[in-house]
Amino acid sequence: MQSVPILINGEFISSKSTAMIDVTNPATNEVIAQAPCVTDDELEQAVATAKEAFKTWSKVPVPERARVMMRYQQLLKEHHDEIATLLASETGKTFADAKGDVWRGIEVVEQAMNAPALMMGETVENVARNIDTYSYIQPLGVCVGITPFNFPAMIPLWMFPMAVVCGNTFVLKPSEQDPLTPMRLAELFIEAGAPKGVLNVIHGGKDQVNALLNHEDVKAVSFVGSVPVGQHIYKTATDNMKRAQCFAGAKNHSVIMPDANKAQVLSNLVGSSVGAAGQRCMAISVAVFVGDSKEWIEELRDMMAKVRPGLWDDESAGYGPLISPQAKARVLSLIEQGKKEGATCMLDGSDFTLPGYESGNWVGPTLFTDVTPEMEIYQQEIFGPVLCAICVDTLEEAIELVNNNPYGNGTSIFTANGAAARKYQSEVEVGQVGINVPIPVPLPFFSFTGWKNSFYGDLHAYGKQAIRFYTETKTITARWFEDDIPTGPNMTINLR
Ligand code: NAD
């Protein structure tokens, strides 16, 4: 069985660990590789090598660092299909969706290519007589990334290209459920010219993460994953005086006004709720219909019923299996709970299985109506192909519902009325808002800005905020004398 290598100091090596985690094909649950839980010594080497590499990498001119990203972008594009195929094999995503996962990461690398412009400081000439003040931004040192299973290309690429182009070095601990894709990304990064030790990749679970959080040489931690783990990581990292950004779970609502274009709404709701088997942090899991919407919900059910899960290379498949039997069991138990609590299950995907692949983690599209905010299916992030429909009378009621929800990752409104859209974007307490756009994931010249329980920290992923997260600001106040040398001591704090 293939043991997934680790990357330390530019070398892809086998871990000496005997503790292994199975990596499976979610369509069959066959084991395709094993990820080692790295030894303490290997983790120590990864951080030490990153610390050593920082001494030289941080001094490499910014345009040269950006050129590594240019070569990397080119390689990622050349290998796009191959990476997507590998990604599909360990996540079960359809090929088109797997390509999207890689592409949204490539876009972040393109943003990192702009580092010379993004890393500009500020200057004011003559803040006092012959005194100028200017600021530089400088890298932090060793940064760490801990990533989830659901975007094994995009999310590692949210992190290390931005950190590294700023002059930092990096230790990545990808999800143990699909580490093959991040390893391929790392191979191509080395091929693009990243010097030894600039990027290191180790594997494992909570013990390895905790060791990184407690390591005195780690300066900043980027995390994406579930709420309890995000809270733990944010608290531990900041207790240890590290900078932290932790992106966590979600419950995303889409509000549908009666004047919206029905065809557009229904097709968008289907794709954004059950696409990727609902395993997207920006998936729409609650549809909030304003006004009488019985017919719309029936048509929605009919459209959802036509979506068929399937294998990654089946072009007619709408989405693939869930990542693991545990994930499937959790989703099925929430569907059962929804029925027990009195929601109406208009479409039930619990019994779906793909003929010939009965051992895979399949769940068919599922639609509930008559959902109330007290129900578990409303309160929990289901992370499966399950959509809950709720009907309200007014836009104000819809806004109140969304704002009372503890999550704040993404939301959208469908309407033909500009005033309604403007009211929604202004009053809703969610960090990313789509107007007639179901999944409003910003392109990387903006930042990914979840709020409330969907994000712990101050500075978000990619865009200008990532540059601030991965750097310190140094402000210099300088006087160069001509013939104006002041006489006598300056006893005040004022510049003169
Ligand atoms: P997870 O929290 O189980 O795992 C994420 C990472 O944390 C993995 O690398 C894992 O090894 C590590 N980890 C797990 N348990 C740990 C523990 N007790 N201590 C320390 N580290 C631990 O998340 P997942 O199931 O891989 O991913 C799905 C979750 O990620 C969903 O909740 C989803 O909403 C969220 N997510 C959020 C965003 C966002 O931008 N807000 C994006 C993608 C995914």
Coordinates of C-alpha atoms and ligand atoms in Angstrom, one line a residue:
M1 CA 0.0 0.0 0.0
Q2 CA 1.3 3.4 -1.0
S3 CA 2.4 5.5 2.1
V4 CA 1.9 9.1 1.3
P5 CA 5.3 10.8 1.5
I6 CA 6.1 13.9 3.5
L7 CA 8.1 16.9 2.3
I8 CA 11.0 18.1 4.4
N9 CA 13.8 20.4 3.3
G10 CA 13.0 19.9 -0.4
E11 CA 13.0 16.1 -0.2
F12 CA 9.9 13.8 -0.5
I13 CA 10.6 11.0 2.0
S14 CA 8.7 8.2 3.7
S15 CA 7.8 8.8 7.3
K16 CA 9.2 6.5 9.9
S17 CA 5.9 6.4 11.7
T18 CA 3.9 3.2 12.0
A19 CA 0.7 5.0 12.8
M20 CA -1.2 5.2 9.5
I21 CA -4.6 6.7 8.5
D22 CA -6.3 5.0 5.5
V23 CA -7.1 7.2 2.5
T24 CA -10.1 5.8 0.6
N25 CA -11.9 6.1 -2.6
P26 CA -15.3 7.3 -1.3
A27 CA -17.2 5.6 -4.2
T28 CA -16.0 2.2 -3.0
N29 CA -14.3 2.7 0.3
E30 CA -11.3 0.8 -1.0
V31 CA -8.1 2.0 0.6
I32 CA -5.9 3.8 -2.0
A33 CA -3.1 5.0 0.2
Q34 CA -2.1 5.5 3.8
A35 CA -1.2 8.8 5.4
P36 CA 1.4 8.6 8.2
C37 CA 0.9 10.4 11.5
V38 CA 4.4 11.9 11.5
T39 CA 6.8 11.3 14.4
D40 CA 7.7 14.1 16.8
D41 CA 11.1 14.1 15.3
E42 CA 9.8 14.6 11.7
L43 CA 7.5 17.4 12.9
E44 CA 10.4 19.0 14.6
Q45 CA 12.6 18.7 11.4
A46 CA 9.8 20.3 9.3
V47 CA 9.6 23.4 11.6
A48 CA 13.4 23.6 12.0
T49 CA 14.0 23.4 8.3
A50 CA 11.4 26.1 7.7
K51 CA 13.0 28.3 10.3
E52 CA 16.4 27.9 8.7
A53 CA 15.0 28.5 5.2
F54 CA 13.4 31.7 6.4
K55 CA 16.8 33.3 6.9
T56 CA 17.5 33.3 3.2
W57 CA 14.0 33.2 1.6
S58 CA 12.9 36.3 3.4
K59 CA 15.9 38.2 1.8
V60 CA 15.1 37.0 -1.7
P61 CA 13.8 40.1 -3.7
V62 CA 10.1 40.3 -3.9
P63 CA 10.0 40.1 -7.8
E64 CA 12.0 36.9 -7.7
R65 CA 9.6 35.4 -5.2
A66 CA 6.7 36.4 -7.4
R67 CA 8.5 34.7 -10.4
V68 CA 8.3 31.4 -8.5
M69 CA 4.5 32.0 -8.4
M70 CA 4.4 32.7 -12.1
R71 CA 6.2 29.4 -12.9
Y72 CA 3.9 27.7 -10.4
Q73 CA 0.8 29.1 -12.0
Q74 CA 2.0 27.8 -15.4
L75 CA 2.7 24.3 -14.0
L76 CA -0.7 24.1 -12.3
K77 CA -2.4 25.1 -15.5
E78 CA -0.4 22.5 -17.5
H79 CA -1.3 19.8 -14.9
H80 CA -4.9 21.0 -14.3
D81 CA -6.6 17.8 -15.6
E82 CA -4.1 15.5 -14.0
I83 CA -4.5 17.1 -10.6
A84 CA -8.3 17.1 -11.0
T85 CA -8.3 13.4 -11.7
L86 CA -6.2 12.7 -8.6
L87 CA -8.4 14.9 -6.6
A88 CA -11.5 13.1 -7.9
S89 CA -10.1 9.8 -6.9
E90 CA -9.7 10.7 -3.3
T91 CA -12.8 13.0 -2.8
G92 CA -15.3 11.4 -5.2
K93 CA -16.0 14.8 -6.7
T94 CA -17.1 14.9 -10.4
F95 CA -14.3 15.8 -12.8
A96 CA -15.9 19.2 -13.6
D97 CA -16.1 20.0 -9.9
A98 CA -12.6 18.8 -9.2
K99 CA -11.3 21.0 -12.0
G100 CA -13.2 23.9 -10.3
D101 CA -11.5 23.1 -7.0
V102 CA -8.0 23.3 -8.7
W103 CA -9.0 26.4 -10.7
R104 CA -10.1 28.5 -7.7
G105 CA -6.7 27.7 -6.2
I106 CA -4.8 28.7 -9.3
E107 CA -6.6 32.1 -9.1
V108 CA -5.0 32.6 -5.7
V109 CA -1.6 31.9 -7.1
E110 CA -2.3 34.5 -9.8
Q111 CA -3.0 37.0 -6.9
A112 CA 0.3 36.0 -5.3
M113 CA 2.1 36.9 -8.6
N114 CA 1.2 40.5 -7.8
A115 CA 3.2 40.6 -4.6
P116 CA 5.4 43.5 -5.5
A117 CA 2.4 45.8 -5.8
L118 CA 0.6 44.2 -2.9
M119 CA 3.6 44.6 -0.6
M120 CA 4.0 48.3 -1.0
G121 CA 4.1 50.3 2.2
E122 CA 3.2 53.9 2.8
T123 CA 5.2 57.1 2.7
V124 CA 4.8 60.7 3.8
E125 CA 7.5 63.2 3.0
N126 CA 8.2 66.0 5.4
V127 CA 6.2 64.8 8.5
A128 CA 8.3 67.4 10.3
R129 CA 11.2 69.5 9.1
N130 CA 13.4 67.3 6.9
I131 CA 11.8 64.2 8.4
D132 CA 10.1 61.5 6.3
T133 CA 8.1 58.6 7.5
Y134 CA 7.7 55.4 5.6
S135 CA 6.5 51.9 6.3
Y136 CA 7.5 48.5 5.0
I137 CA 5.8 45.2 5.5
Q138 CA 8.0 42.3 6.4
P139 CA 7.4 38.5 6.7
L140 CA 6.7 36.8 10.1
G141 CA 8.7 33.6 9.9
V142 CA 7.4 30.0 10.0
C143 CA 3.6 29.9 9.2
V144 CA 1.4 26.8 9.5
G145 CA -1.7 25.7 7.5
I146 CA -4.2 23.1 8.6
T147 CA -6.7 22.3 5.9
P148 CA -10.0 20.4 5.6
F149 CA -11.0 17.6 3.3
N150 CA -13.5 19.4 1.1
F151 CA -11.2 21.5 -1.0
P152 CA -7.8 19.7 -1.1
A153 CA -6.5 21.9 -3.8
M154 CA -8.1 25.3 -3.3
I155 CA -7.7 25.6 0.4
P156 CA -4.0 24.7 0.7
L157 CA -3.6 27.2 -2.2
W158 CA -5.4 29.9 -0.2
M159 CA -2.6 29.6 2.2
F160 CA 1.0 28.8 1.3
P161 CA 1.4 30.8 -2.0
M162 CA 0.3 34.0 -0.2
A163 CA 2.4 33.3 2.9
V164 CA 5.5 32.3 0.9
V165 CA 5.4 35.2 -1.6
C166 CA 5.4 37.5 1.4
G167 CA 8.8 35.9 2.4
N168 CA 7.6 33.5 5.0
T169 CA 8.2 29.7 5.1
F170 CA 5.5 27.2 5.6
V171 CA 4.5 23.9 7.1
L172 CA 1.3 22.5 5.7
K173 CA -0.7 19.8 7.5
P174 CA -3.4 18.8 5.0
S175 CA -6.5 16.8 5.8
E176 CA -5.6 13.2 6.5
Q177 CA -8.7 12.2 4.4
D178 CA -7.3 13.4 1.0
P179 CA -3.6 14.2 1.3
L180 CA -2.6 13.0 -2.2
T181 CA -3.8 16.2 -4.0
P182 CA -1.9 18.5 -1.6
M183 CA 1.3 16.4 -2.1
R184 CA 1.0 16.8 -5.9
L185 CA 0.6 20.6 -5.4
A186 CA 3.8 20.5 -3.3
E187 CA 5.7 18.5 -6.0
L188 CA 4.8 21.1 -8.6
F189 CA 5.8 23.9 -6.2
I190 CA 9.3 22.4 -5.9
E191 CA 9.4 22.0 -9.7
A192 CA 8.5 25.7 -10.0
G193 CA 11.7 26.6 -8.2
A194 CA 10.7 27.0 -4.5
P195 CA 14.0 26.6 -2.6
K196 CA 14.5 23.8 0.0
G197 CA 12.6 24.2 3.2
V198 CA 10.3 27.0 2.0
L199 CA 7.4 24.6 1.9
N200 CA 7.2 21.5 4.1
V201 CA 4.3 19.1 4.3
I202 CA 3.6 16.7 7.1
H203 CA 0.6 14.4 7.8
G204 CA -1.4 13.4 10.8
G205 CA -4.4 14.4 13.0
K206 CA -5.0 16.2 16.2
D207 CA -1.7 15.3 17.9
Q208 CA 0.4 16.7 15.0
V209 CA -1.8 19.8 14.9
N210 CA -1.5 20.4 18.6
A211 CA 2.3 20.0 18.4
L212 CA 2.4 22.7 15.8
L213 CA 0.2 25.0 17.8
N214 CA 2.5 24.6 20.8
H215 CA 5.7 25.0 18.9
E216 CA 7.6 28.2 19.8
D217 CA 9.0 28.7 16.3
V218 CA 5.6 28.8 14.7
K219 CA 4.5 32.5 14.2
A220 CA 1.1 32.2 12.5
V221 CA -1.6 29.6 12.0
S222 CA -4.2 29.4 9.2
F223 CA -7.0 26.9 9.7
V224 CA -10.0 25.9 7.7
G225 CA -12.4 23.2 9.1
S226 CA -15.3 22.6 11.5
V227 CA -16.4 24.9 14.3
P228 CA -15.2 22.9 17.4
V229 CA -11.8 22.4 15.9
G230 CA -11.6 26.0 14.7
Q231 CA -12.4 27.3 18.2
H232 CA -9.8 25.0 19.8
I233 CA -7.2 26.0 17.3
Y234 CA -7.9 29.7 17.6
K235 CA -7.8 29.6 21.4
T236 CA -4.7 27.5 21.6
A237 CA -2.8 29.5 19.0
T238 CA -3.6 32.9 20.5
D239 CA -3.0 31.6 24.0
N240 CA 0.5 30.7 22.7
M241 CA 0.8 34.3 21.4
K242 CA 0.5 33.3 17.7
R243 CA -1.4 35.1 15.0
A244 CA -4.4 33.0 13.9
Q245 CA -7.1 33.0 11.3
C246 CA -9.6 30.1 11.6
F247 CA -12.3 29.6 9.0
A248 CA -15.1 27.4 10.3
G249 CA -18.5 25.9 9.6
A250 CA -21.5 27.4 8.0
K251 CA -25.3 27.4 7.5
N252 CA -25.9 29.5 4.4
H253 CA -29.4 30.9 3.6
S254 CA -30.7 32.0 0.2
V255 CA -33.7 34.4 0.4
I256 CA -36.1 34.1 -2.5
M257 CA -38.4 37.1 -3.2
P258 CA -41.7 36.6 -5.0
D259 CA -40.5 38.8 -7.9
A260 CA -37.4 36.7 -8.6
N261 CA -36.9 34.8 -11.9
K262 CA -38.2 31.4 -11.1
A263 CA -36.1 29.4 -13.6
Q264 CA -33.0 31.1 -12.4
V265 CA -33.8 30.6 -8.7
L266 CA -34.6 26.9 -9.0
S267 CA -31.6 25.9 -11.1
N268 CA -29.3 27.9 -8.8
L269 CA -30.8 26.4 -5.6
V270 CA -30.4 22.9 -6.9
G271 CA -26.7 23.4 -7.8
S272 CA -25.8 25.3 -4.7
S273 CA -27.4 23.0 -2.3
V274 CA -26.6 19.5 -3.5
G275 CA -23.5 20.3 -5.7
A276 CA -20.4 18.6 -4.4
A277 CA -22.8 16.5 -2.2
G278 CA -23.4 19.6 -0.1
Q279 CA -19.8 19.4 1.2
R280 CA -19.0 23.1 0.5
C281 CA -18.7 25.7 3.2
M282 CA -20.6 28.0 0.9
A283 CA -23.3 25.5 0.0
I284 CA -26.9 26.9 0.4
S285 CA -28.5 24.7 3.0
V286 CA -31.6 26.9 3.8
A287 CA -33.9 28.3 1.2
V288 CA -36.1 31.1 2.7
F289 CA -39.1 31.8 0.5
V290 CA -40.9 35.1 1.0
G291 CA -44.6 34.9 0.3
D292 CA -46.7 32.0 -1.1
S293 CA -44.3 29.5 -2.5
K294 CA -45.9 26.1 -2.4
E295 CA -45.7 25.7 -6.2
W296 CA -42.1 26.8 -6.4
I297 CA -41.1 24.3 -3.7
E298 CA -42.8 21.5 -5.6
E299 CA -41.0 22.4 -8.8
L300 CA -37.8 22.6 -6.8
R301 CA -38.4 19.1 -5.5
D302 CA -39.0 17.8 -9.1
M303 CA -35.8 19.4 -10.3
M304 CA -33.7 18.1 -7.4
A305 CA -35.1 14.6 -7.9
K306 CA -33.6 14.5 -11.4
V307 CA -30.0 15.0 -10.0
R308 CA -28.3 11.7 -9.8
P309 CA -25.1 11.1 -7.8
G310 CA -22.5 9.1 -9.7
L311 CA -18.8 8.3 -10.3
W312 CA -16.3 11.1 -10.9
D313 CA -15.9 10.3 -14.6
D314 CA -19.6 10.0 -15.4
E315 CA -20.4 13.3 -17.1
S316 CA -24.1 12.9 -16.3
A317 CA -23.5 12.6 -12.6
G318 CA -24.6 15.7 -10.6
Y319 CA -22.3 15.0 -7.7
G320 CA -20.3 12.2 -6.1
P321 CA -20.3 10.3 -2.8
L322 CA -19.7 11.8 0.7
I323 CA -16.2 11.7 1.9
S324 CA -16.5 8.8 4.4
P325 CA -18.9 6.3 5.9
Q326 CA -18.9 8.4 9.1
A327 CA -19.9 11.5 7.1
K328 CA -22.7 9.5 5.5
A329 CA -23.9 8.1 8.9
R330 CA -24.0 11.7 10.3
V331 CA -26.1 13.0 7.4
L332 CA -28.5 10.1 7.5
S333 CA -29.0 10.5 11.3
L334 CA -29.8 14.2 10.8
I335 CA -32.3 13.4 8.1
E336 CA -34.0 10.9 10.5
Q337 CA -34.0 13.5 13.2
G338 CA -35.6 16.0 10.9
K339 CA -38.4 13.6 10.2
K340 CA -38.9 12.9 13.9
E341 CA -39.0 16.6 14.7
G342 CA -41.9 17.1 12.3
A343 CA -40.3 18.6 9.2
T344 CA -41.9 17.3 5.9
C345 CA -39.3 15.3 3.9
M346 CA -40.5 16.0 0.3
L347 CA -37.6 14.2 -1.2
D348 CA -35.6 11.6 0.7
G349 CA -32.2 10.6 -0.6
S350 CA -31.4 8.3 2.4
D351 CA -31.8 5.1 0.5
F352 CA -30.0 6.1 -2.6
T353 CA -27.2 3.8 -3.7
L354 CA -25.3 3.5 -7.0
P355 CA -25.8 0.1 -8.6
G356 CA -22.4 -1.7 -8.6
Y357 CA -21.0 0.7 -6.0
E358 CA -23.2 -0.2 -3.0
S359 CA -20.4 0.2 -0.5
G360 CA -19.8 3.9 -1.5
N361 CA -20.9 6.8 0.7
W362 CA -24.0 7.8 -1.3
V363 CA -26.8 10.0 -0.3
G364 CA -29.4 11.2 -2.8
P365 CA -30.8 14.8 -3.0
T366 CA -33.0 15.5 0.0
L367 CA -35.5 18.4 0.5
F368 CA -37.3 19.3 3.7
T369 CA -40.1 21.8 4.1
D370 CA -42.0 23.0 7.3
V371 CA -38.6 23.4 8.9
T372 CA -38.5 25.6 12.0
P373 CA -35.4 27.2 13.6
E374 CA -35.6 25.0 16.7
M375 CA -35.0 21.8 14.6
E376 CA -31.6 20.1 14.6
I377 CA -31.6 20.1 10.8
Y378 CA -31.8 23.9 10.9
Q379 CA -29.3 24.3 13.7
Q380 CA -26.6 21.9 12.6
E381 CA -24.3 22.2 9.6
I382 CA -25.5 19.0 7.8
F383 CA -22.7 19.0 5.2
G384 CA -24.6 16.7 2.9
P385 CA -27.0 17.1 -0.1
V386 CA -29.9 18.3 2.1
L387 CA -31.8 21.5 1.6
C388 CA -34.3 22.9 4.2
A389 CA -37.0 25.2 2.9
I390 CA -38.6 27.8 5.2
C391 CA -41.5 30.1 4.3
V392 CA -41.8 33.6 5.8
D393 CA -44.2 36.5 5.0
T394 CA -41.8 39.5 4.6
L395 CA -38.2 40.4 3.8
E396 CA -37.8 41.8 7.3
E397 CA -38.7 38.3 8.7
A398 CA -36.2 36.7 6.4
I399 CA -33.4 39.1 7.5
E400 CA -34.2 38.5 11.2
L401 CA -34.0 34.7 10.6
V402 CA -30.7 34.9 8.9
N403 CA -29.3 37.3 11.5
N404 CA -30.3 35.1 14.4
N405 CA -28.4 32.2 12.9
P406 CA -25.0 31.8 14.6
Y407 CA -23.1 31.3 11.3
G408 CA -22.2 34.1 8.9
N409 CA -20.2 32.6 6.0
G410 CA -22.4 33.3 2.9
T411 CA -25.9 34.2 1.9
S412 CA -27.8 35.2 -1.2
I413 CA -31.0 37.0 -2.3
F414 CA -32.9 36.4 -5.5
T415 CA -35.0 39.4 -6.5
A416 CA -35.8 41.7 -9.4
N417 CA -36.1 44.6 -7.0
G418 CA -33.0 46.7 -6.4
A419 CA -34.3 48.3 -3.2
A420 CA -34.9 44.8 -1.7
A421 CA -31.5 43.7 -2.7
R422 CA -29.9 46.8 -1.3
K423 CA -31.8 46.5 2.0
Y424 CA -30.6 42.9 2.3
Q425 CA -27.0 43.5 1.5
S426 CA -27.0 46.4 4.0
E427 CA -28.8 44.7 6.9
V428 CA -27.8 41.1 6.8
E429 CA -25.1 40.0 9.3
V430 CA -23.2 37.7 7.0
G431 CA -19.7 38.3 5.5
Q432 CA -20.4 37.3 1.9
V433 CA -23.6 38.3 0.1
G434 CA -24.7 37.3 -3.4
I435 CA -27.4 39.2 -5.3
N436 CA -28.9 36.7 -7.9
V437 CA -25.6 34.8 -7.4
P438 CA -26.1 31.7 -5.2
I439 CA -22.5 31.0 -3.9
P440 CA -20.7 34.4 -3.6
V441 CA -17.1 33.2 -3.2
P442 CA -15.0 36.3 -3.9
L443 CA -12.2 36.2 -6.4
P444 CA -8.8 36.5 -4.8
F445 CA -8.3 40.2 -5.3
F446 CA -11.0 40.5 -2.7
S447 CA -10.8 38.5 0.5
F448 CA -12.9 35.5 1.8
T449 CA -14.7 37.2 4.6
G450 CA -16.9 34.9 6.7
W451 CA -18.4 36.3 9.9
K452 CA -19.7 35.2 13.3
N453 CA -19.1 31.4 14.0
S454 CA -17.8 30.9 10.5
F455 CA -14.6 32.8 11.2
Y456 CA -12.4 33.4 14.3
G457 CA -9.7 36.0 13.8
D458 CA -9.3 39.5 12.3
L459 CA -7.7 39.2 8.9
H460 CA -9.2 36.9 6.3
A461 CA -7.9 34.6 3.5
Y462 CA -6.3 35.8 0.3
G463 CA -6.6 39.4 -1.2
K464 CA -5.0 42.3 0.7
Q465 CA -6.1 40.9 4.0
A466 CA -3.9 37.8 3.6
I467 CA -0.9 40.1 2.8
R468 CA -1.6 41.8 6.2
F469 CA -2.0 38.5 8.0
Y470 CA 1.3 37.1 6.8
T471 CA 3.3 40.3 7.5
E472 CA 4.3 42.8 10.1
T473 CA 4.4 46.5 9.5
K474 CA 7.6 48.4 10.2
T475 CA 7.4 52.2 10.3
I476 CA 10.5 54.2 9.9
T477 CA 11.0 57.9 10.8
A478 CA 14.1 59.3 9.2
R479 CA 15.9 62.7 9.2
W480 CA 18.8 63.5 6.9
F481 CA 20.4 66.8 8.0
E482 CA 21.3 69.5 5.5
D483 CA 22.4 72.6 7.5
D484 CA 19.6 72.6 10.0
I485 CA 21.2 70.6 12.9
P486 CA 19.1 71.5 15.9
T487 CA 20.9 72.9 18.9
G488 CA 20.1 72.0 22.5
P489 CA 18.3 68.9 23.7
N490 CA 14.7 68.2 22.5
M491 CA 12.9 67.5 25.7
T492 CA 9.5 66.8 24.1
I493 CA 8.0 63.9 22.3
N494 CA 7.3 66.2 19.3
L495 CA 9.4 65.8 16.1
R496 CA 11.1 69.1 15.2
Ligands
NAD1 P1 -12.2 19.1 10.5 O1 -12.4 20.3 11.5 O2 -12.7 17.8 10.9 O3 -10.7 19.0 10.1 C1 -10.0 20.1 9.6 C2 -8.5 19.9 9.9 O4 -8.3 19.9 11.3 C3 -7.9 18.6 9.4 O5 -6.6 18.8 8.9 C4 -7.8 17.7 10.7 O6 -6.7 16.8 10.7 C5 -7.7 18.7 11.8 N1 -8.3 18.3 13.0 C6 -9.4 17.5 13.2 N2 -9.7 17.3 14.5 C7 -8.8 18.0 15.2 C8 -8.6 18.2 16.6 N3 -9.4 17.7 17.5 N4 -7.5 19.0 16.9 C9 -6.7 19.6 16.0 N5 -6.9 19.4 14.7 C10 -7.9 18.6 14.3 O7 -13.0 19.6 9.2 P2 -13.3 18.7 7.9 O8 -14.4 17.7 8.2 O9 -12.0 18.3 7.2 O10 -13.9 19.9 6.9 C11 -15.3 20.2 6.9 C12 -15.5 21.5 7.7 O11 -14.7 22.5 7.2 C13 -17.0 22.0 7.6 O12 -17.4 22.4 8.8 C14 -16.9 23.1 6.6 O13 -17.9 24.1 6.8 C15 -15.5 23.7 7.0 N6 -15.0 24.6 6.0 C16 -15.0 25.9 6.2 C17 -14.6 26.8 5.2 C18 -14.6 28.2 5.4 O14 -14.0 28.9 4.6 N7 -15.3 28.8 6.4 C19 -14.1 26.2 4.0 C20 -14.0 24.8 3.8 C21 -14.5 24.0 4.8

